[in-house]
Amino acid sequence: TEERDGRIMAMPAYVGGEFDVAGLKWIPSVPGNPAKHGLPRANALVLLSDRETGLPLAVMDGTVVSAMRTGAVTGLAVRHLAVPGSRVACLLGAGVLAHTQLEALRIAMPDSHQRLSDFAQSGERFRYLEAEDAAVCVVNFDHVIEIVPEAE
């Protein structure tokens, strides 16, 4: 299964226009990496090629780029889909991407309270954020229904 064996996501893209490049973001996700090898569960690689010649223009680590993109999508979604005047945002899941998503919530809803929530004790690694920012609240839960009604 994917949770046991992991997965590899290959995401091709073509930019076009002024930037006539094609690219690929390659993200292998290996659940056993942290315990077995002391490595992150996922990493990413970005390859950009000149569309006309096919020659590589860039081969680079895509881990940070991918995390920032995920956070940006969260911020855009909140900015355009949240009820105007909302004061509480709830981020379900305290995985590695929660860092960039939480930062996006802070930017998209600067006067709000952010609740970072995860099952059982998974969110504890983010507890330090409460001391740094009074608007952040880490909440552990057993069932999603316990936390969702608090978000606006």
PDB file of C-alpha atoms in Angstrom:
ATOM      1  CA  THR A   1       0.000   0.000   0.000  1.00  0.00           C
ATOM      2  CA  GLU A   2       0.998   3.626  -0.388  1.00  0.00           C
ATOM      3  CA  GLU A   3       1.226   4.181   3.381  1.00  0.00           C
ATOM      4  CA  ARG A   4       3.609   1.239   3.695  1.00  0.00           C
ATOM      5  CA  ASP A   5       5.605   1.433   0.457  1.00  0.00           C
ATOM      6  CA  GLY A   6       5.301   5.103  -0.455  1.00  0.00           C
ATOM      7  CA  ARG A   7       4.762   6.707  -3.827  1.00  0.00           C
ATOM      8  CA  ILE A   8       6.505   8.768  -6.470  1.00  0.00           C
ATOM      9  CA  MET A   9       4.749  11.758  -7.976  1.00  0.00           C
ATOM     10  CA  ALA A  10       5.978  12.997 -11.365  1.00  0.00           C
ATOM     11  CA  MET A  11       4.507  16.372 -12.284  1.00  0.00           C
ATOM     12  CA  PRO A  12       5.411  17.584 -15.774  1.00  0.00           C
ATOM     13  CA  ALA A  13       4.680  21.144 -16.865  1.00  0.00           C
ATOM     14  CA  TYR A  14       5.220  23.512 -19.753  1.00  0.00           C
ATOM     15  CA  VAL A  15       5.499  27.239 -19.077  1.00  0.00           C
ATOM     16  CA  GLY A  16       5.496  28.743 -22.576  1.00  0.00           C
ATOM     17  CA  GLY A  17       5.304  32.395 -23.527  1.00  0.00           C
ATOM     18  CA  GLU A  18       8.328  34.437 -22.503  1.00  0.00           C
ATOM     19  CA  PHE A  19       9.728  31.439 -20.617  1.00  0.00           C
ATOM     20  CA  ASP A  20       9.758  28.675 -23.209  1.00  0.00           C
ATOM     21  CA  VAL A  21      10.712  25.879 -20.833  1.00  0.00           C
ATOM     22  CA  ALA A  22       9.380  22.487 -19.903  1.00  0.00           C
ATOM     23  CA  GLY A  23       9.889  20.993 -16.506  1.00  0.00           C
ATOM     24  CA  LEU A  24       9.299  18.164 -14.138  1.00  0.00           C
ATOM     25  CA  LYS A  25       8.865  18.091 -10.378  1.00  0.00           C
ATOM     26  CA  TRP A  26       9.701  14.640  -9.004  1.00  0.00           C
ATOM     27  CA  ILE A  27       8.632  13.862  -5.430  1.00  0.00           C
ATOM     28  CA  PRO A  28       9.304  10.447  -3.950  1.00  0.00           C
ATOM     29  CA  SER A  29       7.567   9.859  -0.633  1.00  0.00           C
ATOM     30  CA  VAL A  30       8.972   6.964   1.401  1.00  0.00           C
ATOM     31  CA  PRO A  31       7.197   6.433   4.743  1.00  0.00           C
ATOM     32  CA  GLY A  32      10.056   4.367   6.195  1.00  0.00           C
ATOM     33  CA  ASN A  33      12.762   6.990   5.595  1.00  0.00           C
ATOM     34  CA  PRO A  34      12.596   8.727   8.997  1.00  0.00           C
ATOM     35  CA  ALA A  35      12.770   5.551  11.092  1.00  0.00           C
ATOM     36  CA  LYS A  36      15.068   3.481   8.869  1.00  0.00           C
ATOM     37  CA  HIS A  37      17.445   6.082   7.476  1.00  0.00           C
ATOM     38  CA  GLY A  38      16.970   9.278   9.481  1.00  0.00           C
ATOM     39  CA  LEU A  39      15.799  10.998   6.295  1.00  0.00           C
ATOM     40  CA  PRO A  40      12.664  13.022   5.589  1.00  0.00           C
ATOM     41  CA  ARG A  41       9.652  11.111   4.329  1.00  0.00           C
ATOM     42  CA  ALA A  42       9.658  13.145   1.099  1.00  0.00           C
ATOM     43  CA  ASN A  43      12.095  15.126  -0.995  1.00  0.00           C
ATOM     44  CA  ALA A  44      11.764  16.822  -4.348  1.00  0.00           C
ATOM     45  CA  LEU A  45      13.773  17.431  -7.485  1.00  0.00           C
ATOM     46  CA  VAL A  46      13.027  20.022 -10.178  1.00  0.00           C
ATOM     47  CA  LEU A  47      14.327  19.678 -13.726  1.00  0.00           C
ATOM     48  CA  LEU A  48      13.882  22.489 -16.271  1.00  0.00           C
ATOM     49  CA  SER A  49      14.663  21.988 -19.966  1.00  0.00           C
ATOM     50  CA  ASP A  50      14.794  24.305 -22.948  1.00  0.00           C
ATOM     51  CA  ARG A  51      11.732  23.413 -25.014  1.00  0.00           C
ATOM     52  CA  GLU A  52      13.445  23.985 -28.356  1.00  0.00           C
ATOM     53  CA  THR A  53      16.640  22.000 -27.716  1.00  0.00           C
ATOM     54  CA  GLY A  54      15.638  19.775 -24.826  1.00  0.00           C
ATOM     55  CA  LEU A  55      18.866  20.679 -23.069  1.00  0.00           C
ATOM     56  CA  PRO A  56      18.675  20.981 -19.293  1.00  0.00           C
ATOM     57  CA  LEU A  57      18.586  24.521 -17.931  1.00  0.00           C
ATOM     58  CA  ALA A  58      18.398  23.616 -14.256  1.00  0.00           C
ATOM     59  CA  VAL A  59      18.475  20.615 -11.983  1.00  0.00           C
ATOM     60  CA  MET A  60      17.725  21.677  -8.437  1.00  0.00           C
ATOM     61  CA  ASP A  61      16.382  20.585  -5.107  1.00  0.00           C
ATOM     62  CA  GLY A  62      12.651  21.202  -5.103  1.00  0.00           C
ATOM     63  CA  THR A  63      11.834  20.477  -1.476  1.00  0.00           C
ATOM     64  CA  VAL A  64      11.626  24.117  -0.365  1.00  0.00           C
ATOM     65  CA  VAL A  65      10.006  25.233  -3.641  1.00  0.00           C
ATOM     66  CA  SER A  66       7.316  22.573  -3.213  1.00  0.00           C
ATOM     67  CA  ALA A  67       6.699  23.441   0.440  1.00  0.00           C
ATOM     68  CA  MET A  68       6.409  27.147  -0.385  1.00  0.00           C
ATOM     69  CA  ARG A  69       3.976  26.400  -3.227  1.00  0.00           C
ATOM     70  CA  THR A  70       1.801  24.338  -0.900  1.00  0.00           C
ATOM     71  CA  GLY A  71       1.765  27.146   1.649  1.00  0.00           C
ATOM     72  CA  ALA A  72       0.956  29.699  -1.047  1.00  0.00           C
ATOM     73  CA  VAL A  73      -2.041  27.676  -2.221  1.00  0.00           C
ATOM     74  CA  THR A  74      -3.325  27.588   1.355  1.00  0.00           C
ATOM     75  CA  GLY A  75      -2.968  31.373   1.614  1.00  0.00           C
ATOM     76  CA  LEU A  76      -4.715  31.977  -1.715  1.00  0.00           C
ATOM     77  CA  ALA A  77      -7.560  29.639  -0.826  1.00  0.00           C
ATOM     78  CA  VAL A  78      -8.126  31.375   2.498  1.00  0.00           C
ATOM     79  CA  ARG A  79      -7.888  34.840   0.937  1.00  0.00           C
ATOM     80  CA  HIS A  80     -10.490  34.045  -1.716  1.00  0.00           C
ATOM     81  CA  LEU A  81     -12.734  31.485  -0.016  1.00  0.00           C
ATOM     82  CA  ALA A  82     -12.914  32.478   3.649  1.00  0.00           C
ATOM     83  CA  VAL A  83     -15.942  34.355   4.871  1.00  0.00           C
ATOM     84  CA  PRO A  84     -14.979  38.066   5.001  1.00  0.00           C
ATOM     85  CA  GLY A  85     -14.081  39.075   8.543  1.00  0.00           C
ATOM     86  CA  SER A  86     -13.258  35.527   9.659  1.00  0.00           C
ATOM     87  CA  ARG A  87     -11.090  35.523  12.756  1.00  0.00           C
ATOM     88  CA  VAL A  88     -10.280  31.833  13.283  1.00  0.00           C
ATOM     89  CA  ALA A  89      -8.478  29.581  10.796  1.00  0.00           C
ATOM     90  CA  CYS A  90      -7.915  25.913  11.506  1.00  0.00           C
ATOM     91  CA  LEU A  91      -5.100  23.982   9.867  1.00  0.00           C
ATOM     92  CA  LEU A  92      -5.747  20.259  10.099  1.00  0.00           C
ATOM     93  CA  GLY A  93      -2.518  18.301  10.134  1.00  0.00           C
ATOM     94  CA  ALA A  94       0.801  19.149  11.741  1.00  0.00           C
ATOM     95  CA  GLY A  95       3.117  17.557   9.215  1.00  0.00           C
ATOM     96  CA  VAL A  96       6.212  19.140   7.712  1.00  0.00           C
ATOM     97  CA  LEU A  97       4.146  21.299   5.323  1.00  0.00           C
ATOM     98  CA  ALA A  98       2.288  22.889   8.232  1.00  0.00           C
ATOM     99  CA  HIS A  99       5.150  25.378   8.631  1.00  0.00           C
ATOM    100  CA  THR A 100       4.575  27.058   5.262  1.00  0.00           C
ATOM    101  CA  GLN A 101       0.813  26.711   5.481  1.00  0.00           C
ATOM    102  CA  LEU A 102       0.735  28.374   8.885  1.00  0.00           C
ATOM    103  CA  GLU A 103       2.897  31.218   7.571  1.00  0.00           C
ATOM    104  CA  ALA A 104       0.467  31.645   4.665  1.00  0.00           C
ATOM    105  CA  LEU A 105      -2.462  31.813   7.100  1.00  0.00           C
ATOM    106  CA  ARG A 106      -0.654  34.524   9.057  1.00  0.00           C
ATOM    107  CA  ILE A 107      -0.249  36.570   5.864  1.00  0.00           C
ATOM    108  CA  ALA A 108      -3.710  35.937   4.410  1.00  0.00           C
ATOM    109  CA  MET A 109      -5.524  36.523   7.728  1.00  0.00           C
ATOM    110  CA  PRO A 110      -3.189  38.798   9.705  1.00  0.00           C
ATOM    111  CA  ASP A 111      -5.705  39.637  12.445  1.00  0.00           C
ATOM    112  CA  SER A 112      -6.875  36.085  12.987  1.00  0.00           C
ATOM    113  CA  HIS A 113      -6.164  33.262  15.385  1.00  0.00           C
ATOM    114  CA  GLN A 114      -4.666  30.147  13.826  1.00  0.00           C
ATOM    115  CA  ARG A 115      -5.389  26.740  15.267  1.00  0.00           C
ATOM    116  CA  LEU A 116      -2.911  24.058  14.257  1.00  0.00           C
ATOM    117  CA  SER A 117      -4.570  20.731  14.869  1.00  0.00           C
ATOM    118  CA  ASP A 118      -3.571  17.121  14.536  1.00  0.00           C
ATOM    119  CA  PHE A 119      -4.610  13.701  15.735  1.00  0.00           C
ATOM    120  CA  ALA A 120      -3.592  12.665  19.247  1.00  0.00           C
ATOM    121  CA  GLN A 121      -0.177  14.126  20.132  1.00  0.00           C
ATOM    122  CA  SER A 122       1.196  14.750  16.625  1.00  0.00           C
ATOM    123  CA  GLY A 123       0.874  18.519  16.955  1.00  0.00           C
ATOM    124  CA  GLU A 124       3.064  18.697  20.062  1.00  0.00           C
ATOM    125  CA  ARG A 125       6.167  19.438  17.993  1.00  0.00           C
ATOM    126  CA  PHE A 126       4.556  22.795  17.137  1.00  0.00           C
ATOM    127  CA  ARG A 127       3.832  23.737  20.744  1.00  0.00           C
ATOM    128  CA  TYR A 128       6.745  26.238  20.723  1.00  0.00           C
ATOM    129  CA  LEU A 129       4.767  28.392  18.277  1.00  0.00           C
ATOM    130  CA  GLU A 130       2.276  29.233  21.007  1.00  0.00           C
ATOM    131  CA  ALA A 131       5.060  30.892  23.004  1.00  0.00           C
ATOM    132  CA  GLU A 132       6.232  32.855  19.935  1.00  0.00           C
ATOM    133  CA  ASP A 133       2.821  33.987  18.703  1.00  0.00           C
ATOM    134  CA  ALA A 134      -0.257  34.441  20.871  1.00  0.00           C
ATOM    135  CA  ALA A 135      -2.461  34.029  17.779  1.00  0.00           C
ATOM    136  CA  VAL A 136      -1.359  30.387  17.373  1.00  0.00           C
ATOM    137  CA  CYS A 137      -3.055  27.624  19.301  1.00  0.00           C
ATOM    138  CA  VAL A 138      -1.994  23.983  18.985  1.00  0.00           C
ATOM    139  CA  VAL A 139      -4.909  21.633  19.564  1.00  0.00           C
ATOM    140  CA  ASN A 140      -4.749  17.846  19.511  1.00  0.00           C
ATOM    141  CA  PHE A 141      -7.906  15.910  18.702  1.00  0.00           C
ATOM    142  CA  ASP A 142      -9.149  12.389  18.242  1.00  0.00           C
ATOM    143  CA  HIS A 143     -11.911  13.149  15.702  1.00  0.00           C
ATOM    144  CA  VAL A 144     -12.091  15.965  13.133  1.00  0.00           C
ATOM    145  CA  ILE A 145     -15.570  16.942  14.328  1.00  0.00           C
ATOM    146  CA  GLU A 146     -13.987  18.120  17.595  1.00  0.00           C
ATOM    147  CA  ILE A 147     -12.009  20.919  15.935  1.00  0.00           C
ATOM    148  CA  VAL A 148     -13.681  21.973  12.664  1.00  0.00           C
ATOM    149  CA  PRO A 149     -16.622  23.872  14.241  1.00  0.00           C
ATOM    150  CA  GLU A 150     -14.117  26.309  15.839  1.00  0.00           C
ATOM    151  CA  ALA A 151     -12.948  27.559  12.425  1.00  0.00           C
ATOM    152  CA  GLU A 152     -14.793  30.302  10.614  1.00  0.00           C
TER     153      GLU A 152
END
